[in-house]
Coordinates of C-alpha atoms in Angstrom, one line a residue:
X169 CA 0.0 0.0 0.0
X170 CA 1.3 3.4 -0.9
X171 CA 1.7 5.9 1.8
X172 CA -0.9 8.7 1.9
X173 CA -0.5 12.2 3.1
X174 CA -3.4 14.6 3.8
X175 CA -3.7 18.4 3.7
X176 CA -6.2 21.1 3.1
X177 CA -4.2 22.7 0.3
X178 CA -1.7 21.1 -2.0
X179 CA 0.6 23.4 -3.9
X180 CA 2.6 21.8 -6.7
X181 CA 5.6 24.0 -7.3
X182 CA 7.8 26.2 -5.2
X183 CA 8.4 29.4 -7.1
X184 CA 7.1 32.9 -6.5
X185 CA 3.5 31.9 -7.2
X186 CA 3.5 28.8 -5.0
X187 CA 5.3 30.3 -2.0
X188 CA 3.4 33.5 -1.9
X189 CA 0.1 31.5 -2.1
X190 CA 1.2 29.3 0.8
X191 CA 2.0 32.3 2.9
X192 CA -1.4 33.9 2.2
X193 CA -3.2 30.7 3.2
X194 CA -1.2 29.3 6.1
X195 CA -3.0 31.2 8.9
X196 CA -6.2 29.2 8.2
X197 CA -5.1 26.0 6.4
X198 CA -2.7 23.1 6.5
X199 CA -0.5 23.5 3.4
X200 CA 1.8 21.1 1.6
X201 CA 4.3 22.5 -1.0
X202 CA 5.6 20.0 -3.5
X203 CA 9.1 20.9 -4.9
X204 CA 10.5 18.8 -7.6
X205 CA 14.1 19.7 -6.7
X206 CA 15.6 21.8 -3.8
X207 CA 13.1 24.4 -2.8
X208 CA 15.2 27.3 -4.1
X209 CA 15.6 25.7 -7.6
X210 CA 13.3 27.2 -10.1
X211 CA 12.8 29.9 -12.7
X212 CA 11.9 32.6 -10.0
X213 CA 15.4 32.2 -8.5
X214 CA 17.1 33.0 -11.9
X215 CA 15.0 35.9 -12.9
X216 CA 17.4 38.8 -13.4
X217 CA 15.1 41.7 -14.1
X218 CA 12.5 43.0 -11.8
X219 CA 8.8 43.4 -11.2
X220 CA 6.6 46.0 -12.8
X221 CA 4.2 48.2 -10.8
X222 CA 3.2 51.9 -10.8
X223 CA 5.1 53.6 -8.0
X224 CA 6.1 56.8 -9.8
X225 CA 3.8 59.8 -9.5
X226 CA 4.3 60.5 -13.2
X227 CA 3.2 57.0 -14.2
X228 CA -0.3 55.5 -14.2
X229 CA -2.1 52.2 -14.2
X230 CA -3.7 53.2 -17.6
X231 CA -0.1 53.6 -19.0
X232 CA 0.9 50.1 -17.7
X233 CA -2.2 48.6 -19.2
X234 CA -1.5 50.4 -22.5
X235 CA 2.1 49.2 -22.7
X236 CA 1.1 45.6 -21.9
X237 CA -1.6 45.6 -24.6
X238 CA 0.9 46.9 -27.3
X239 CA 3.5 44.3 -26.3
X240 CA 0.9 41.5 -26.5
X241 CA 0.3 42.2 -30.3
X242 CA -3.5 42.6 -30.0
X243 CA -4.0 39.3 -28.2
X244 CA -4.1 40.3 -24.5
X245 CA -7.4 40.1 -22.7
X246 CA -8.2 43.6 -21.5
X247 CA -9.8 42.5 -18.2
X248 CA -6.8 40.4 -17.2
X249 CA -4.4 43.2 -18.0
X250 CA -6.5 45.8 -16.1
X251 CA -6.9 43.4 -13.1
X252 CA -3.1 42.8 -12.9
X253 CA -2.0 46.4 -13.2
X254 CA -4.6 47.5 -10.7
X255 CA -3.3 45.0 -8.1
X256 CA 0.3 45.3 -8.8
X257 CA 1.3 47.9 -6.2
X258 CA -0.6 46.1 -3.3
X259 CA 1.2 42.9 -4.2
X260 CA 4.6 44.5 -4.3
X261 CA 4.0 46.2 -0.9
X262 CA 3.0 42.7 0.5
X263 CA 6.3 41.4 -0.9
X264 CA 8.2 44.3 0.7
X265 CA 6.5 43.5 4.0
X266 CA 7.8 40.0 3.7
X267 CA 11.3 41.3 3.7
X268 CA 12.3 41.7 0.0
X269 CA 14.8 44.5 -0.2
X270 CA 14.4 46.3 -3.4
X271 CA 16.9 48.9 -4.4
X272 CA 16.2 52.4 -3.0
X273 CA 17.2 55.8 -4.2
X274 CA 19.5 57.9 -2.0
X275 CA 16.9 60.1 -0.4
X276 CA 17.7 62.9 2.0
X277 CA 14.1 63.4 3.1
X278 CA 13.8 60.2 5.0
X279 CA 10.9 58.7 3.0
X280 CA 11.6 55.4 1.2
X281 CA 11.9 55.9 -2.5
X282 CA 12.5 52.8 -4.6
X283 CA 14.9 52.9 -7.6
X284 CA 12.8 52.3 -10.6
X285 CA 14.3 51.1 -13.8
X286 CA 12.8 51.0 -17.3
X287 CA 12.8 47.9 -19.7
X288 CA 11.7 47.2 -23.2
X289 CA 8.1 48.1 -24.0
X290 CA 7.6 50.2 -20.8
X291 CA 6.8 53.9 -21.4
X292 CA 7.8 54.8 -17.8
X293 CA 10.2 53.8 -15.1
X294 CA 8.2 51.2 -13.2
X295 CA 10.5 48.2 -12.5
X296 CA 11.3 47.5 -8.9
X297 CA 14.5 45.4 -8.7
X298 CA 17.2 44.1 -6.4
X299 CA 20.3 44.8 -8.3
X300 CA 20.3 42.3 -11.3
X301 CA 19.2 39.3 -9.1
X302 CA 15.6 40.2 -8.2
X303 CA 14.3 36.6 -8.5
X304 CA 16.9 35.4 -6.1
X305 CA 16.0 38.1 -3.5
X306 CA 12.2 37.2 -3.9
X307 CA 12.8 33.4 -3.7
X308 CA 15.2 33.3 -0.8
X309 CA 13.0 35.7 1.2
X310 CA 9.8 33.7 0.6
X311 CA 11.5 30.5 1.4
X312 CA 12.8 31.8 4.7
X313 CA 9.2 33.0 5.5
X314 CA 7.7 29.6 4.6
X315 CA 10.2 27.7 6.6
X316 CA 9.2 29.7 9.7
X317 CA 5.6 28.7 9.4
X318 CA 4.4 25.6 11.3
X319 CA 1.3 25.0 9.0
X320 CA 3.4 24.7 5.9
X321 CA 5.1 21.4 5.1
X322 CA 7.7 21.4 2.2
X323 CA 8.1 18.0 0.4
X324 CA 11.5 18.5 -1.4
X325 CA 12.5 16.2 -4.3
X326 CA 9.0 15.1 -5.1
X327 CA 7.5 14.8 -8.6
X328 CA 3.8 15.1 -9.1
X329 CA 2.7 12.3 -11.5
X330 CA -0.9 12.9 -12.1
X331 CA -3.9 14.6 -10.5
X332 CA -6.6 12.5 -8.9
X333 CA -10.3 13.2 -9.6
X334 CA -13.2 11.9 -7.6
X335 CA -15.0 9.9 -10.3
X336 CA -17.9 9.1 -8.0
X337 CA -19.3 12.5 -8.6
X338 CA -20.6 13.9 -11.8
X339 CA -18.6 17.1 -11.9
X340 CA -15.6 15.1 -10.7
X341 CA -13.5 17.5 -8.6
X342 CA -9.8 17.2 -8.1
X343 CA -9.0 15.6 -4.7
X344 CA -5.2 15.4 -4.8
X345 CA -2.4 13.8 -6.7
X346 CA -0.1 10.7 -7.1
X347 CA 3.4 11.8 -6.3
X348 CA 6.8 10.2 -6.7
X349 CA 9.3 10.5 -3.8
X350 CA 12.7 10.9 -5.5
X351 CA 14.5 10.2 -2.2
X352 CA 12.9 6.8 -1.7
X353 CA 11.9 6.2 -5.3
X354 CA 8.4 5.2 -4.2
X355 CA 5.0 6.4 -5.4
X356 CA 2.9 8.0 -2.7
X357 CA -0.5 9.7 -2.6
X358 CA -1.7 13.0 -1.2
X359 CA -5.3 14.0 -0.6
X360 CA -6.1 17.7 -0.7
X361 CA -9.3 19.7 -0.5
X362 CA -7.8 22.3 -2.9
X363 CA -5.0 21.6 -5.4
X364 CA -2.9 24.3 -7.1
X365 CA -0.6 24.0 -10.0
X366 CA 2.3 26.4 -9.8
X367 CA 4.8 24.4 -11.8
X368 CA 6.1 27.1 -14.2
X369 CA 6.6 26.8 -17.9
X370 CA 7.7 24.3 -20.5
X371 CA 10.8 25.7 -22.1
X372 CA 12.8 22.5 -21.6
X373 CA 10.8 21.1 -24.6
X374 CA 13.5 23.0 -26.7
X375 CA 17.2 22.1 -27.2
X376 CA 18.4 25.5 -26.0
X377 CA 16.7 27.1 -23.0
X378 CA 17.5 29.8 -20.4
X379 CA 15.3 27.9 -17.8
X380 CA 16.5 25.5 -15.1
X381 CA 16.2 21.7 -15.8
X382 CA 12.9 21.4 -13.9
X383 CA 10.9 23.6 -16.4
X384 CA 9.3 20.6 -18.2
X385 CA 5.7 21.5 -18.5
X386 CA 4.5 19.1 -15.8
X387 CA 1.5 21.2 -14.7
X388 CA 0.2 21.9 -18.2
X389 CA 0.4 18.2 -19.1
X390 CA -1.2 17.0 -15.8
X391 CA -4.0 19.6 -16.2
X392 CA -4.7 18.5 -19.9
X393 CA -4.8 14.9 -18.8
X394 CA -7.2 15.8 -16.0
X395 CA -9.6 17.6 -18.5
X396 CA -8.5 21.2 -18.5
X397 CA -8.4 23.4 -21.6
X398 CA -5.1 25.1 -22.6
X399 CA -4.7 28.2 -24.7
X400 CA -2.0 30.0 -26.8
X401 CA 0.7 27.4 -26.5
X402 CA 2.2 28.5 -29.7
X403 CA 3.6 31.6 -28.1
X404 CA 7.1 30.8 -26.8
X405 CA 9.4 33.7 -26.0
X406 CA 13.1 33.2 -27.0
X407 CA 15.9 35.2 -25.6
X408 CA 18.3 36.0 -28.5
X409 CA 21.6 35.4 -26.7
X410 CA 22.3 32.4 -24.5
X411 CA 25.9 31.3 -24.1
X412 CA 26.7 28.3 -26.4
X413 CA 29.1 25.9 -24.6
X414 CA 28.7 22.4 -23.5
X415 CA 29.5 23.3 -19.9
X416 CA 27.5 26.7 -19.8
X417 CA 24.2 25.3 -18.6
X418 CA 21.6 27.9 -19.2
X419 CA 23.6 31.1 -18.9
X420 CA 22.1 34.2 -20.5
X421 CA 24.2 36.9 -22.1
X422 CA 22.3 40.1 -21.1
X423 CA 21.0 42.6 -23.7
X424 CA 23.0 45.2 -21.9
X425 CA 26.1 43.9 -23.8
X426 CA 24.5 44.9 -27.1
X427 CA 23.4 48.2 -25.5
X428 CA 27.1 49.0 -24.9
X429 CA 28.1 48.3 -28.5
X430 CA 28.5 44.5 -28.9
X431 CA 28.2 43.3 -32.5
X432 CA 26.7 40.0 -33.7
X433 CA 28.9 38.2 -36.2
X434 CA 28.7 35.1 -38.4
X435 CA 31.4 32.3 -37.9
X436 CA 33.5 34.0 -40.6
X437 CA 33.5 37.3 -38.6
X438 CA 31.0 39.2 -40.9
X439 CA 28.3 41.3 -39.3
X440 CA 24.7 40.5 -40.3
X441 CA 22.1 42.5 -38.1
X442 CA 22.0 45.6 -40.3
X443 CA 20.7 43.4 -43.2
X444 CA 17.6 42.5 -40.9
X445 CA 16.7 45.7 -39.2
X446 CA 17.8 49.3 -39.3
X447 CA 18.2 49.2 -35.5
X448 CA 20.8 46.4 -36.0
X449 CA 21.8 44.8 -32.7
X450 CA 19.4 47.0 -30.8
X451 CA 16.3 45.7 -32.5
X452 CA 13.6 44.0 -30.3
X453 CA 14.2 40.6 -28.9
X454 CA 12.1 38.7 -31.4
X455 CA 13.7 40.3 -34.5
X456 CA 17.2 39.6 -33.2
X457 CA 16.4 36.1 -32.3
X458 CA 14.8 35.4 -35.7
X459 CA 17.9 36.8 -37.4
X460 CA 20.3 34.6 -35.5
X461 CA 18.1 31.6 -36.2
X462 CA 17.9 32.4 -39.9
X463 CA 21.7 32.7 -40.2
X464 CA 22.2 29.4 -38.2
X465 CA 19.7 27.5 -40.5
X466 CA 21.1 29.1 -43.7
X467 CA 24.7 28.2 -42.9
X468 CA 24.1 25.0 -40.9
X469 CA 26.0 26.7 -38.1
X470 CA 25.8 25.7 -34.4
X471 CA 25.9 29.3 -33.2
X472 CA 26.6 32.9 -34.0
X473 CA 29.0 35.2 -32.1
X474 CA 28.6 38.3 -30.0
X475 CA 31.7 40.5 -30.1
X476 CA 32.6 43.3 -27.7
X477 CA 36.3 42.9 -27.9
X478 CA 36.7 46.3 -29.6
X479 CA 36.0 47.9 -26.2
X480 CA 38.8 48.2 -23.7
X481 CA 39.4 45.4 -21.3
X482 CA 38.9 47.7 -18.3
X483 CA 35.5 48.8 -19.6
X484 CA 34.3 45.2 -20.2
X485 CA 35.5 43.9 -16.8
X486 CA 33.9 46.9 -15.0
X487 CA 30.5 46.7 -16.7
X488 CA 30.1 42.9 -17.1
X489 CA 32.1 41.3 -14.3
X490 CA 29.7 38.3 -14.1
X491 CA 29.7 37.5 -17.7
X492 CA 33.5 38.0 -18.0
X493 CA 34.1 35.6 -15.1
X494 CA 31.7 33.0 -16.5
X495 CA 33.1 33.0 -20.0
X496 CA 36.7 33.1 -18.7
X497 CA 36.0 30.0 -16.7
X498 CA 35.1 28.3 -19.9
X499 CA 38.2 29.3 -21.7
X500 CA 36.7 32.4 -23.5
X501 CA 38.3 35.7 -23.1
X502 CA 35.6 38.2 -24.1
X503 CA 38.1 41.1 -24.1
X504 CA 39.9 39.4 -27.0
X505 CA 37.5 37.1 -28.7
X506 CA 33.7 36.9 -29.5
X507 CA 31.3 34.9 -27.3
X508 CA 29.4 32.0 -29.0
X509 CA 25.7 32.5 -28.6
X510 CA 22.3 30.9 -29.6
X511 CA 18.8 32.0 -29.0
X512 CA 17.1 30.1 -26.1
X513 CA 13.5 29.3 -25.1
X514 CA 12.8 31.6 -22.3
X515 CA 9.1 31.8 -21.4
X516 CA 5.8 30.1 -22.0
X517 CA 3.1 32.7 -22.7
X518 CA 0.2 30.2 -23.0
X519 CA -0.9 27.6 -20.5
X520 CA -3.9 26.2 -18.5
X521 CA -6.9 28.3 -18.9
X522 CA -8.1 30.0 -15.7
X523 CA -10.4 32.8 -14.5
X524 CA -9.3 35.9 -12.4
X525 CA -9.6 33.7 -9.3
X526 CA -7.1 31.2 -10.6
X527 CA -9.8 28.5 -11.1
X528 CA -9.3 26.0 -13.9
X529 CA -12.1 23.9 -15.7
X530 CA -11.9 21.3 -13.0
X531 CA -13.5 21.9 -9.6
X532 CA -11.0 22.5 -6.7
X533 CA -8.1 22.7 -9.1
X534 CA -6.3 26.1 -9.6
X535 CA -3.3 27.2 -11.7
X536 CA -1.1 30.3 -11.1
X537 CA 2.1 31.7 -12.6
X538 CA 3.7 30.6 -15.8
X539 CA 1.8 27.4 -16.0
X540 CA -1.4 29.4 -16.4
X541 CA -3.1 31.2 -19.2
X542 CA -4.6 34.4 -17.8
X543 CA -4.7 36.5 -20.9
X544 CA -2.2 39.0 -19.5
X545 CA 0.7 38.3 -22.0
X546 CA -1.2 37.8 -25.3
X547 CA 1.2 37.0 -28.2
X548 CA 4.3 38.3 -26.4
X549 CA 5.1 38.9 -22.7
X550 CA 6.2 42.3 -21.7
X551 CA 9.4 42.5 -19.5
X552 CA 8.8 42.2 -15.7
X553 CA 5.2 41.2 -16.0
X554 CA 5.9 37.5 -15.2
X555 CA 6.8 37.7 -11.6
X556 CA 4.0 40.3 -11.2
X557 CA 1.5 37.8 -12.6
X558 CA 2.7 35.1 -10.1
X559 CA 2.0 37.5 -7.1
X560 CA -1.4 38.9 -8.3
X561 CA -3.0 35.6 -9.2
X562 CA -1.6 33.9 -6.0
X563 CA -3.4 36.5 -3.9
X564 CA -6.6 36.1 -6.0
X565 CA -6.5 32.3 -5.7
X566 CA -5.8 32.7 -1.9
X567 CA -8.9 34.8 -1.4
X568 CA -11.1 32.4 -3.4
X569 CA -9.7 29.3 -1.5
X570 CA -10.1 30.9 1.9
X571 CA -13.7 31.8 1.1
X572 CA -14.6 28.3 -0.1
X573 CA -12.4 25.9 2.0
X574 CA -14.6 23.4 4.0
X575 CA -12.8 22.9 7.2
X576 CA -15.3 20.2 8.3
X577 CA -14.7 18.1 5.1
X578 CA -13.2 14.7 5.9
X579 CA -10.1 13.4 4.3
X580 CA -10.7 10.8 1.6
X581 CA -8.6 7.7 0.9
X582 CA -7.2 7.9 -2.7
X583 CA -7.1 4.7 -4.8
X584 CA -3.7 3.0 -4.3
X585 CA -1.1 3.3 -7.1
X586 CA -0.9 -0.1 -8.9
X587 CA 2.5 -1.1 -10.0
X588 CA 2.0 -4.9 -9.7
X589 CA 2.5 -5.4 -13.4
X590 CA 5.6 -3.2 -14.0
X591 CA 9.3 -3.9 -13.7
X592 CA 12.5 -1.9 -13.4
X593 CA 13.8 -0.6 -16.7
X594 CA 17.1 -1.7 -18.0
X595 CA 16.6 0.4 -21.1
X596 CA 17.3 4.0 -19.9
X597 CA 19.0 4.7 -23.2
X598 CA 15.5 4.6 -24.9
X599 CA 14.5 7.6 -22.7
X600 CA 17.6 9.5 -23.3
X601 CA 17.3 9.0 -27.1
X602 CA 13.7 10.1 -27.2
X603 CA 14.5 13.1 -25.0
X604 CA 17.2 14.3 -27.3
X605 CA 15.1 13.7 -30.5
X606 CA 12.2 15.6 -29.0
X607 CA 14.1 18.7 -28.0
X608 CA 16.0 18.7 -31.3
X609 CA 13.0 18.5 -33.7
X610 CA 11.1 21.0 -31.5
X611 CA 14.0 23.4 -32.0
X612 CA 14.4 22.8 -35.7
X613 CA 10.7 22.6 -36.6
X614 CA 8.7 24.5 -34.0
X615 CA 11.2 27.1 -33.0
X616 CA 11.6 30.8 -33.7
X617 CA 10.5 30.5 -37.4
X618 CA 8.0 27.9 -38.6
X619 CA 6.5 26.6 -41.7
X620 CA 3.5 24.4 -42.3
X621 CA 5.7 21.7 -43.5
X622 CA 8.0 21.7 -40.5
X623 CA 5.0 21.7 -38.1
X624 CA 3.5 18.6 -40.0
X625 CA 6.8 16.8 -39.6
X626 CA 7.0 17.7 -36.0
X627 CA 3.4 16.4 -35.4
X628 CA 4.2 13.1 -37.1
X629 CA 7.3 12.6 -34.9
X630 CA 5.7 13.6 -31.7
X631 CA 2.8 11.1 -32.3
X632 CA 5.4 8.3 -32.8
X633 CA 7.2 9.3 -29.6
X634 CA 3.9 9.4 -27.7
X635 CA 3.1 5.8 -28.6
X636 CA 6.6 4.7 -27.5
X637 CA 6.6 6.6 -24.3
X638 CA 3.0 5.4 -23.4
X639 CA 4.1 1.8 -23.9
X640 CA 7.2 2.4 -21.8
X641 CA 5.1 4.1 -19.1
X642 CA 2.8 1.2 -18.8
X643 CA 5.5 -1.5 -18.4
X644 CA 8.2 0.2 -16.3
X645 CA 8.5 1.8 -13.0
X646 CA 8.4 5.6 -13.0
X647 CA 11.6 7.7 -12.8
X648 CA 12.3 11.4 -13.0
X649 CA 13.4 11.3 -16.7
X650 CA 10.4 9.2 -17.7
X651 CA 7.9 11.5 -15.9
X652 CA 9.4 14.7 -17.4
X653 CA 9.7 13.1 -20.9
X654 CA 6.0 12.0 -20.7
X655 CA 5.0 15.5 -19.9
X656 CA 7.3 17.2 -22.3
X657 CA 5.9 15.1 -25.2
X658 CA 2.3 16.0 -24.3
X659 CA 3.2 19.7 -24.1
X660 CA 5.1 19.5 -27.4
X661 CA 1.9 18.1 -29.1
X662 CA -0.1 21.0 -27.6
X663 CA 2.4 23.6 -28.9
X664 CA 2.4 22.1 -32.4
X665 CA -1.4 21.8 -32.6
X666 CA -1.8 25.5 -31.4
X667 CA 0.9 26.6 -33.9
X668 CA -0.8 24.6 -36.8
X669 CA -4.1 26.3 -36.1
X670 CA -2.8 29.8 -36.3
X671 CA -2.9 30.9 -40.0
X672 CA -1.0 34.2 -39.4
X673 CA 2.2 35.6 -37.9
X674 CA 1.6 37.4 -34.7
X675 CA 4.0 38.3 -31.8
X676 CA 6.2 35.4 -31.0
X677 CA 4.5 33.0 -33.6
X678 CA 6.2 33.6 -36.9
X679 CA 5.5 31.4 -39.9
X680 CA 6.9 31.8 -43.4
X681 CA 3.6 30.5 -45.0
X682 CA 1.5 33.2 -43.3
X683 CA 3.8 36.2 -42.8
X684 CA 0.9 38.7 -42.4
X685 CA -1.1 39.4 -39.3
X686 CA -4.8 38.9 -39.5
X687 CA -7.2 41.7 -38.8
X688 CA -9.0 39.9 -36.0
X689 CA -7.0 38.6 -33.0
X690 CA -8.2 35.2 -31.8
X691 CA -7.1 33.1 -28.8
X692 CA -6.1 29.6 -29.7
X693 CA -8.0 27.2 -27.3
X694 CA -7.6 23.4 -27.2
X695 CA -10.1 21.2 -25.4
X696 CA -9.2 17.6 -24.3
X697 CA -11.5 14.7 -25.0
X698 CA -14.3 14.2 -22.3
X699 CA -12.8 12.9 -19.1

């Protein structure tokens, strides 16, 4: 018999969305946070930028709304944008109360005045930040707060396998999940009155990504299998310059390098950006990423090169010490030679459909953060709206859960996990091969630039992989790689199907077969077969 845990609220994911939700709820509920790796490991921790909110007296909520709508290429949902901008400041002030130290101005008057920076797409300075490591400051502060709370339990190194629905009822609410304990390598069960997906995005579906290894689309895949609709999965944001080196992991090369005069070059040393845009290296992210992708595909090259060696060594070391140290440790002296770079999958703009309370299509199941589709980002996410979305919808979900949590409801016994007919696998090579194949064809066929033929080829391959993986999943005991691969293949199919249904180019979705943008902007919605 598998071990069963019980709680009022199960939060799957331990980033900004999940941790802030736990803190909102823990006064009146027993909360379990499921963390797939160490509790600090996640996209929040690596976020370099900041969080957008109107703090400047010359700024306005209306301006924040207008900027977001423009960035979203006509596909944002006005109500979601308005709701997020209106609640931004209160959520940031809550974060400050938790102890996050955002950078402040030198102010002689005594009043606290935060240093606000400005990023692409914003018409005003409205980005609160903690140097260039805002995510780290947010994550570590929230983790510290959570660990102090006696009604919050953290299950580290646990994978959620699948959500459990109570099939005895017609509307079949979610009643918890099957979870895999990576420490004991055993499947366990957890009953919850309310379950929240806060699992982040799915950028690991691509060969090159700026995300940590855990960003494997688990929440999107689990929600889809449980009967939830997903939307706008074709919109994947790519950062133009990620360090290309086998030992580099997912290290980003900041846009500030190009802002200080760095030039993009082909392997033969020739410059190419002026041929694509009059703004050259300072063109918007999607244009620069498409140009690099085009040159790589045209030349069959593994990468392009970013060169700032024409600046003095002192200037480079002073302005970019982190990048200098990182590249030097890999044998690249950026004061003398160019840095190899590739675009990298960075953010999933679509996800599980929710309302402004975080509720999904399944009763008692919520989704918040990058896993969710709120309508905020449209066809392209504006800088520093992502952590903001986590905070705003965590608070909204917390208010709804508190108002509807039945403290008298008895804990139910979940059906045991049956692994009586499975064995340990001695064919891990199959998983590794399928893993690499998936990420490679997604990069080549469903990446920055798409065509109908590429998408059709990708769909054919993903369907073959799904059959192989389903068979493997039925016959062998679960493992971390198998669970992630199963979810990634499901998410890949959703991305491909969304991309195939959009007969236009808009925002982050660019297809050579439909280069124009349609007059009418429509959200792409996929609905699973009846549960």
